[in-house]
Every structure is written in structure tokens, then in C-alpha cells.
PDB file of C-alpha atoms in Angstrom:
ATOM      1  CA  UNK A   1      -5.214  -9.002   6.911  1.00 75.00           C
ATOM      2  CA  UNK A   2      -3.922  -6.995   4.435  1.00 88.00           C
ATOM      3  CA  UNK A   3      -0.484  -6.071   3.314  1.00 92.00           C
ATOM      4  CA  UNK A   4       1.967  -3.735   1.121  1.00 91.00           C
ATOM      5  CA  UNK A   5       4.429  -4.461  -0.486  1.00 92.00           C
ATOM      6  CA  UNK A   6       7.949  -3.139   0.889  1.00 90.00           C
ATOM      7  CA  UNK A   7       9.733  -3.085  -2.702  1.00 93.00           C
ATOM      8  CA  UNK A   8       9.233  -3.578  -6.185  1.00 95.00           C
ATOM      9  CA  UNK A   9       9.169  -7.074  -7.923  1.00 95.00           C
ATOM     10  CA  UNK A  10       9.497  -8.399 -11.392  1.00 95.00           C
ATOM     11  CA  UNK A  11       9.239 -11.093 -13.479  1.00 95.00           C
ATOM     12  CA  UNK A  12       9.272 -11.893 -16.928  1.00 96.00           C
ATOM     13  CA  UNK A  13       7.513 -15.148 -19.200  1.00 95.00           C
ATOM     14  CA  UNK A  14       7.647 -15.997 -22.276  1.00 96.00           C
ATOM     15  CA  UNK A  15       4.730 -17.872 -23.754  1.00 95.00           C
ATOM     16  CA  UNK A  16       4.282 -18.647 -27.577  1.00 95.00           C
ATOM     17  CA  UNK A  17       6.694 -16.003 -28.423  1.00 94.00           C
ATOM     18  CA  UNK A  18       4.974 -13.203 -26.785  1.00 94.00           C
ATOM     19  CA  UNK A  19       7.170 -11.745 -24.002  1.00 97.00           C
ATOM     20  CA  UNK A  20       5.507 -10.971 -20.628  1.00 98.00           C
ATOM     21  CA  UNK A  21       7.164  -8.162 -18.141  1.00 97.00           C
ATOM     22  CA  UNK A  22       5.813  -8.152 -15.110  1.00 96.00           C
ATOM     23  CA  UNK A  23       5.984  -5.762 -12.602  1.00 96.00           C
ATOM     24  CA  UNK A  24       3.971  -5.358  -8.955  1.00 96.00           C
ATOM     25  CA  UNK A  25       5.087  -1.987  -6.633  1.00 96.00           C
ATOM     26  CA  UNK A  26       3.868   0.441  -4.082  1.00 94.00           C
ATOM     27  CA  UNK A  27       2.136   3.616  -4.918  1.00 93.00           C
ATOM     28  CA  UNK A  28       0.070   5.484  -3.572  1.00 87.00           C
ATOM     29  CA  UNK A  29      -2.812   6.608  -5.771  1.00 89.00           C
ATOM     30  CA  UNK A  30      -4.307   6.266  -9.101  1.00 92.00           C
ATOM     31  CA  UNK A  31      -2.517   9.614  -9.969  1.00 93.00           C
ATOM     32  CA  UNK A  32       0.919   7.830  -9.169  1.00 93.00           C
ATOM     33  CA  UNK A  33      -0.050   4.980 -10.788  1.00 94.00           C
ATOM     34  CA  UNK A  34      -0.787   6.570 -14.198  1.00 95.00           C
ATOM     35  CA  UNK A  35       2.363   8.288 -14.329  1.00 96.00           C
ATOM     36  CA  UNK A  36       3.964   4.422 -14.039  1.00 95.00           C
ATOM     37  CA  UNK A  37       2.481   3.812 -16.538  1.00 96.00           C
ATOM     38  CA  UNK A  38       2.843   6.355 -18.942  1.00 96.00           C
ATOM     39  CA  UNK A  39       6.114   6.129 -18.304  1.00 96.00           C
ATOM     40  CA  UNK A  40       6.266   2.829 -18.834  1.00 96.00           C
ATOM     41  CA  UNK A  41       4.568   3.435 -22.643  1.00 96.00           C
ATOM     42  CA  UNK A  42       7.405   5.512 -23.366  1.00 97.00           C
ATOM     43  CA  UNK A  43       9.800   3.265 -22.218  1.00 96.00           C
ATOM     44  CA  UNK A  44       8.819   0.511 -24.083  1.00 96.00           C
ATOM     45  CA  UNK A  45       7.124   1.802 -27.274  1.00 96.00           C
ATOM     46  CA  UNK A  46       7.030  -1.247 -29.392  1.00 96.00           C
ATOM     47  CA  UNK A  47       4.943  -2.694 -26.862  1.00 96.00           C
ATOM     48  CA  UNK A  48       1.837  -3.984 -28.289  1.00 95.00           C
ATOM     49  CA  UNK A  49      -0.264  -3.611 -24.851  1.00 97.00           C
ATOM     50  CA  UNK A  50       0.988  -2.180 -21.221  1.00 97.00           C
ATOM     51  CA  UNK A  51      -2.212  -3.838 -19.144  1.00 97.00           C
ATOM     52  CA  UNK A  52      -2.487  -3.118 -15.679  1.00 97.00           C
ATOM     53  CA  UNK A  53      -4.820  -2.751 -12.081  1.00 97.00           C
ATOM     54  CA  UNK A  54      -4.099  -1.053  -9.218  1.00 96.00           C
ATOM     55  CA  UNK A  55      -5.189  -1.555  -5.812  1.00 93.00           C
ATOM     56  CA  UNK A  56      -5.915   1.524  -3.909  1.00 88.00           C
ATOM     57  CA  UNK A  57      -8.697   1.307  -1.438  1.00 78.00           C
ATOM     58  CA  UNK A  58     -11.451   3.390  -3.105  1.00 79.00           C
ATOM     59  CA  UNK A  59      -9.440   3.809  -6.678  1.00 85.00           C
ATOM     60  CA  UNK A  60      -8.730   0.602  -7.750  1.00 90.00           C
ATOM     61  CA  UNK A  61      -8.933  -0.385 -11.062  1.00 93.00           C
ATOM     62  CA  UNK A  62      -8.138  -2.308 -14.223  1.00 95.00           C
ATOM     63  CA  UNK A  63      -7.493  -1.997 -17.712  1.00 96.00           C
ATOM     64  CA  UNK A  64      -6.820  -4.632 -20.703  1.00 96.00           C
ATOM     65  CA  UNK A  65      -5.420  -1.865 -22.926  1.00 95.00           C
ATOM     66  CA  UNK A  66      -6.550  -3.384 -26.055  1.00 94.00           C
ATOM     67  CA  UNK A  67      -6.328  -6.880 -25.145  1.00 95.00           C
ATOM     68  CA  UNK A  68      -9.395  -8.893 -25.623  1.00 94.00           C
ATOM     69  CA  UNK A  69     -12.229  -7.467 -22.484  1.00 93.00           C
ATOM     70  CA  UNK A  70     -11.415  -9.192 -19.198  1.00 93.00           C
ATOM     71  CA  UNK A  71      -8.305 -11.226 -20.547  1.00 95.00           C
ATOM     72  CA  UNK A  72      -5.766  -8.675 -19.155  1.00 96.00           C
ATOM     73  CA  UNK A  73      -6.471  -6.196 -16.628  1.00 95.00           C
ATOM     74  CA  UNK A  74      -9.304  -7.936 -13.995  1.00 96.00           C
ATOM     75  CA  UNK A  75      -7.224 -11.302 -13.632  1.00 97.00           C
ATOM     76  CA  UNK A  76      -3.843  -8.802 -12.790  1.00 97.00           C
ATOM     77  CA  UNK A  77      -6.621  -7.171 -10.258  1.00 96.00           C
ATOM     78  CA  UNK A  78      -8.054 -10.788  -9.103  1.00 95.00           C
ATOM     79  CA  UNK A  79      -4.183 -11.872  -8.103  1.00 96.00           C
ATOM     80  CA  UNK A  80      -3.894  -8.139  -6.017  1.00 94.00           C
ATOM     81  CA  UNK A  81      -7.190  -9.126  -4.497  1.00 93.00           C
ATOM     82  CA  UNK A  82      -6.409 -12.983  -3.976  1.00 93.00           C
ATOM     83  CA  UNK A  83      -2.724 -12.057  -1.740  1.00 93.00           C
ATOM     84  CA  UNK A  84      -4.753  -9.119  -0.263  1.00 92.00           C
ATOM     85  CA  UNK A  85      -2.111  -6.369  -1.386  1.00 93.00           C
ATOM     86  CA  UNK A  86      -3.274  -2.970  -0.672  1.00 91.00           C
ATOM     87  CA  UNK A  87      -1.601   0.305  -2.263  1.00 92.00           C
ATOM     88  CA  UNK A  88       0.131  -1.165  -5.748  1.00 95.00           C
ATOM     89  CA  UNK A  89       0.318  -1.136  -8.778  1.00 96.00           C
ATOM     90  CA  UNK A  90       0.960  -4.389 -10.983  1.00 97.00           C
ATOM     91  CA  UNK A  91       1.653  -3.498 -14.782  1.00 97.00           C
ATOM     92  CA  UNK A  92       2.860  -6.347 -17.354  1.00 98.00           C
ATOM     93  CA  UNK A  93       4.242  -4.913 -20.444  1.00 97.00           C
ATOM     94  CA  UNK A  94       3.406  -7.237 -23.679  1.00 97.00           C
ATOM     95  CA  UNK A  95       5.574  -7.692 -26.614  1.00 97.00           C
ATOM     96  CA  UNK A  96       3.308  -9.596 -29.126  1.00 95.00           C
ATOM     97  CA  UNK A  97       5.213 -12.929 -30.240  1.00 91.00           C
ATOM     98  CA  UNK A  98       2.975 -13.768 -33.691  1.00 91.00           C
ATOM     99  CA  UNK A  99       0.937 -16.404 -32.184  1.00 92.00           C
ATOM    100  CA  UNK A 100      -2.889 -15.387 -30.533  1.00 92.00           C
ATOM    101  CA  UNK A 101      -2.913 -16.908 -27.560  1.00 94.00           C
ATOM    102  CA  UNK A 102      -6.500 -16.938 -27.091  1.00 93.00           C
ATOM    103  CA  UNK A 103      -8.740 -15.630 -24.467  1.00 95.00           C
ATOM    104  CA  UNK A 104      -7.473 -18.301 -21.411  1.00 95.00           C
ATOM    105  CA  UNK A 105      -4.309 -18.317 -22.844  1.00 95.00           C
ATOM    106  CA  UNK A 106      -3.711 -14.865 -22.566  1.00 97.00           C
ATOM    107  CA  UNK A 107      -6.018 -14.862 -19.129  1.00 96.00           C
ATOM    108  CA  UNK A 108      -3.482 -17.222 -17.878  1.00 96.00           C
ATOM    109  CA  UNK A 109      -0.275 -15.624 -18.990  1.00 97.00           C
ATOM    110  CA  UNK A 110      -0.650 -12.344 -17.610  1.00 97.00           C
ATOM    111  CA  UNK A 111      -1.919 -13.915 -14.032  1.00 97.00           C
ATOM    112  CA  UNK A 112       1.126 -15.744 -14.187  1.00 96.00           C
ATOM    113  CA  UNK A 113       3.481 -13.159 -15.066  1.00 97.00           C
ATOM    114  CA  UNK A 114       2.008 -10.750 -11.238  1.00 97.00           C
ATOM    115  CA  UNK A 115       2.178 -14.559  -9.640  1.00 96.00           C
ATOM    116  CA  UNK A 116       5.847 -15.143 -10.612  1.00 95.00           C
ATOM    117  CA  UNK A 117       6.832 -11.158  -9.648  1.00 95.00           C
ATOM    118  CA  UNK A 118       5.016 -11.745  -6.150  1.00 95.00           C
ATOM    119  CA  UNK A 119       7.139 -15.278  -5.621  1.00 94.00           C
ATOM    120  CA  UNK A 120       9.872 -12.749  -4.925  1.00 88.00           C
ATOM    121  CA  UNK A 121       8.236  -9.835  -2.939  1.00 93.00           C
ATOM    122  CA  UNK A 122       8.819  -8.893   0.606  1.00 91.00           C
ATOM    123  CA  UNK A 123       4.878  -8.096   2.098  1.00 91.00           C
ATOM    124  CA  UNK A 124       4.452  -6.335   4.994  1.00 89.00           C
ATOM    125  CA  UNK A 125       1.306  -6.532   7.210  1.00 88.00           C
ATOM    126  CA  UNK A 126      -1.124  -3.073   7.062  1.00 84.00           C
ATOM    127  CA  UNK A 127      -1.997  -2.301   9.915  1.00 82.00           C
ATOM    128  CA  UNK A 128      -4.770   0.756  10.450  1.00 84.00           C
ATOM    129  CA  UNK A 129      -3.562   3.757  12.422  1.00 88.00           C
ATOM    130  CA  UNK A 130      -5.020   6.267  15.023  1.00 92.00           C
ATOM    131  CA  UNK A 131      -4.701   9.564  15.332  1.00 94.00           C
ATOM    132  CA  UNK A 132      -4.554  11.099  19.280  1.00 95.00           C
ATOM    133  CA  UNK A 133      -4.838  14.062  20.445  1.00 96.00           C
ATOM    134  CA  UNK A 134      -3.829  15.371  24.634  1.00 94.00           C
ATOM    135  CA  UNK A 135      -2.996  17.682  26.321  1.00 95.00           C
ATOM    136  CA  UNK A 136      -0.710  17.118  29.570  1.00 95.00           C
ATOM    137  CA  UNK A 137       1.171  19.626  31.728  1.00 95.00           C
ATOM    138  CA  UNK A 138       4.639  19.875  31.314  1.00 95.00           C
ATOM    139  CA  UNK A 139       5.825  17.312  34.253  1.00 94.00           C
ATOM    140  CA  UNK A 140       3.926  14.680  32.139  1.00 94.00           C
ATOM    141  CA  UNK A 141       5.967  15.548  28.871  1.00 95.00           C
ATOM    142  CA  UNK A 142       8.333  12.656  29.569  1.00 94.00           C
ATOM    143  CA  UNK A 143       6.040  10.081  30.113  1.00 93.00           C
ATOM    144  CA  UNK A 144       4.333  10.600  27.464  1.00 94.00           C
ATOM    145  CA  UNK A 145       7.178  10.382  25.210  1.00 94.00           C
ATOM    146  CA  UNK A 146       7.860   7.088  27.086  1.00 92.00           C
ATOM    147  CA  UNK A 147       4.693   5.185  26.451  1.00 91.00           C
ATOM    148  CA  UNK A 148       4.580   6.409  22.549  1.00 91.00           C
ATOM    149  CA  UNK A 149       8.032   5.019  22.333  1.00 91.00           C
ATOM    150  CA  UNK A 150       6.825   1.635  23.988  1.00 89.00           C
ATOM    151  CA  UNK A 151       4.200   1.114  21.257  1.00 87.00           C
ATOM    152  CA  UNK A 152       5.746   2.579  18.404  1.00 86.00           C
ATOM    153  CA  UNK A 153       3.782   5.705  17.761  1.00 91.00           C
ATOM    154  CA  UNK A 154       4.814   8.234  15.632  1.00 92.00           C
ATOM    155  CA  UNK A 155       4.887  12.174  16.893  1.00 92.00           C
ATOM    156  CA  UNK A 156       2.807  14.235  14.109  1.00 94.00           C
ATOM    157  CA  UNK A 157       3.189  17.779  16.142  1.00 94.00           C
ATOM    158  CA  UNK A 158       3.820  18.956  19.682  1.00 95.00           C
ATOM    159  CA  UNK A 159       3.290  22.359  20.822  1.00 95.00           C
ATOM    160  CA  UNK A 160       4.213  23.350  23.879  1.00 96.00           C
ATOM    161  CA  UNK A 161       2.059  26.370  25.210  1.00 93.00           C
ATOM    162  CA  UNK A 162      -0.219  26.524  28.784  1.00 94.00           C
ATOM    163  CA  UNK A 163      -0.042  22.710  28.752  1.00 95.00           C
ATOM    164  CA  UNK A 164       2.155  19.960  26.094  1.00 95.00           C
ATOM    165  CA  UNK A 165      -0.267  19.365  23.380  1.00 96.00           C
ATOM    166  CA  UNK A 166       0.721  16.300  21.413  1.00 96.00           C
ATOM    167  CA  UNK A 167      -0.500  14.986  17.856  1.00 95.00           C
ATOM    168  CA  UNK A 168       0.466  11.774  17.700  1.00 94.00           C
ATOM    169  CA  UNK A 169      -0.424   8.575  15.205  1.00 94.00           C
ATOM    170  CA  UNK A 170      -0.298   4.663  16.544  1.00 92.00           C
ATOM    171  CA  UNK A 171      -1.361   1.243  15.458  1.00 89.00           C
ATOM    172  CA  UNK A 172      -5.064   0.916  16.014  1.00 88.00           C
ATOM    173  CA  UNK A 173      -5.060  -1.964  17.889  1.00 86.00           C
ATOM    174  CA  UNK A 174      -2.944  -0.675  20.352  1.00 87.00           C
ATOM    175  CA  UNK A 175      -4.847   3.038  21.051  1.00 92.00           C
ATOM    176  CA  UNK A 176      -7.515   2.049  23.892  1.00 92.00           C
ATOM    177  CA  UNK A 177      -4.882   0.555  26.022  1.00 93.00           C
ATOM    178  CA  UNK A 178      -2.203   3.256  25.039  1.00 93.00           C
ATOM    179  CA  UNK A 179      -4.839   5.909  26.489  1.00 94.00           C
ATOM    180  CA  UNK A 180      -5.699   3.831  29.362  1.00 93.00           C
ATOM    181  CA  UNK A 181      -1.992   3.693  30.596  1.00 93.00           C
ATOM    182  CA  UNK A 182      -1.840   6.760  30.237  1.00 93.00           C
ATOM    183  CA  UNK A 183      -4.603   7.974  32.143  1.00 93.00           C
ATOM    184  CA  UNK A 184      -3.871   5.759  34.854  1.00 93.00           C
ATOM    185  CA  UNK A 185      -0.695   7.018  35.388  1.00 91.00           C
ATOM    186  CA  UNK A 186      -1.386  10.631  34.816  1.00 91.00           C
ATOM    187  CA  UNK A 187      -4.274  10.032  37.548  1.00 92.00           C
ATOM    188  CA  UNK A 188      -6.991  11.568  35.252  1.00 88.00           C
ATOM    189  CA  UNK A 189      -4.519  15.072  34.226  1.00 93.00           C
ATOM    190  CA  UNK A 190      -4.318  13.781  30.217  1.00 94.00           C
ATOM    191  CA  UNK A 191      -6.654  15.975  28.520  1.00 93.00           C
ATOM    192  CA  UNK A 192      -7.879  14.085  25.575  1.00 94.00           C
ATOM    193  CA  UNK A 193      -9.629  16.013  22.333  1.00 91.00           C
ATOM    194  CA  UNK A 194     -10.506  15.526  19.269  1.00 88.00           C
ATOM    195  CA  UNK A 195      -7.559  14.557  16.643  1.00 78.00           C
TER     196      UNK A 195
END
């Protein structure tokens, strides 16, 4: 299962003298997540590297931002991947110290520094949604209304016209039974369609 997290977290190590601020939060695509960072670039400009990876379905990625190849970046990604969080960002800013820390010193440090931010997060379980479409007549409105309530599903549109036509979104795993009940107790007058 996979989860998001519900706020940001931080942390900050230092190791050797170098100064490691971590940072893990939500966003919600690469475009959000480079504007983090910029941001964070101009907020901290003596900075010697801001490395980060961001995990975002189809546009994840990772970069060492100067830091040796794979010392920075892919390990941040590897601890996203590892506690299976889904739509964040983790950034750790770098403020170099004087001492090299070497190639698994450094790979260490900045896994550490996401680690110690995600000791404090609050995850919450993703669950994939469905989109539904029906159409009922207008003594079914009510009921309706009823059963999305009963398994949380969230009203996208209704327009009310000939018949009630509701767009509505709800956890995938509850759908099939959602539009069973529903058909049962409609007796066959929900009018399902494409979403």
C-alpha cells in the first residue's frame, strides 16, 4: 500500500561539520516541486548543494546537484520508495562543513537526514478512486445521497434535468458494491454511463 504524507516534516544532522536540512512534503507534480526548490536556492544561498527526488507516479525523479553521481539524489529517492510515499517531495539542503565525507559517507548522511524527517511524519494510506456516473429520477435523489454518504464519496457535479444526473468520486474498493446497492434498491431505475 501506498501512502502520502498529511504534513510536512523536517529534520536536521550534522555530520563532520557539514549541516544537513532535511525536508519531506506533499506536492503534487514535478512543476510544484521545482518551484520548492528554487525557492529553497534562494532561501538558502550559501548552500553548497540543495539535492533532492520526488515521487510522483510517472515524474519522479532525482538529482545530486553537484554532489558526487548517485551519492545524493537516488538514496533520498530509494528512502521515498522504501516507506512507499507517493506525491512528495524530499529536499535536504547542504551547508558544506570543510571535511569530504566521501562517497558512503555522504550516501549515508543524506538517507539519514529524509529517515530522521519521516520519524516524525503523519502518513496516510492512498487509496485509488472511482469516478461514477447515473442517472436516477428525482424520487431516487435522496437515496442516492444516502449511500454516497455511507461510503464516503465525494459529489463532483449534479445536474438536475429529465432525470438527477450525478458525478460522483469513491474509494475503489468500495465502487462494485456501492453500484450494486444501489441497483438493488432502485430495482434496476439507476442509469449508469460512462464517467
Amino acid at each position: 500500500m501506498s501512502f502520502m504524507l498529511a504534513q510536512p516534516v523536517h529534520s536536521e544532522l550534522v555530520i563532520k561539520k557539514s549541516r544537513f536540512i532535511g525536508c519531506v512534503q506533499p506536492v503534487a507534480d514535478r512543476a510544484a516541486a521545482l518551484t520548492v526548490v528554487a525557492s529553497l536556492r534562494a532561501e538558502h544561498p550559501a548552500a553548497a548543494h540543495v539535492c533532492w527526488a520526488l515521487m510522483a507516479g510517472g515524474q519522479s525523479a532525482a538529482n545530486d546537484d553537484g554532489e558526487p553521481g548517485g551519492t545524493a539524489g537516488r538514496p533520498i529517492l530509494e528512502v521515498l520508495r522504501h516507506q512507499q510515499i507517493e506525491g512528495s517531495l524530499a529536499t535536504v539542503v547542504r551547508y558544506f562543513g570543510g571535511v569530504k565525507l566521501g562517497a558512503g559517507g555522504l550516501v549515508r548522511a543524506y538517507t539519514d537526514a529524509i529517515a530522521q524527517a519521516l520519524l516524525g511524519a503523519t502518513l496516510v494510506p492512498l487509496v485509488r478512486q472511482r469516478s461514477l456516473r447515473c442517472a436516477v429520477p428525482y424520487a431516487l435523489e435522496g437515496l442516492v445521497r444516502r449511500e454516497m454518504a455511507a461510503v464516503g464519496a465525494v459529489l463532483d457535479d449534479v445536474q438536475h434535468g429529465d432525470d438527477v444526473l450525478f458525478d460522483l468520486t469513491l474509494p475503489e474498493p468500495e465502487a462494485n458494491a456501492f453500484i450494486a446497492r444501489l441497483d438493488d434498491a432502485a430495482q434496476g431505475r439507476v442509469v449508469w454511463q460512462p464517467a
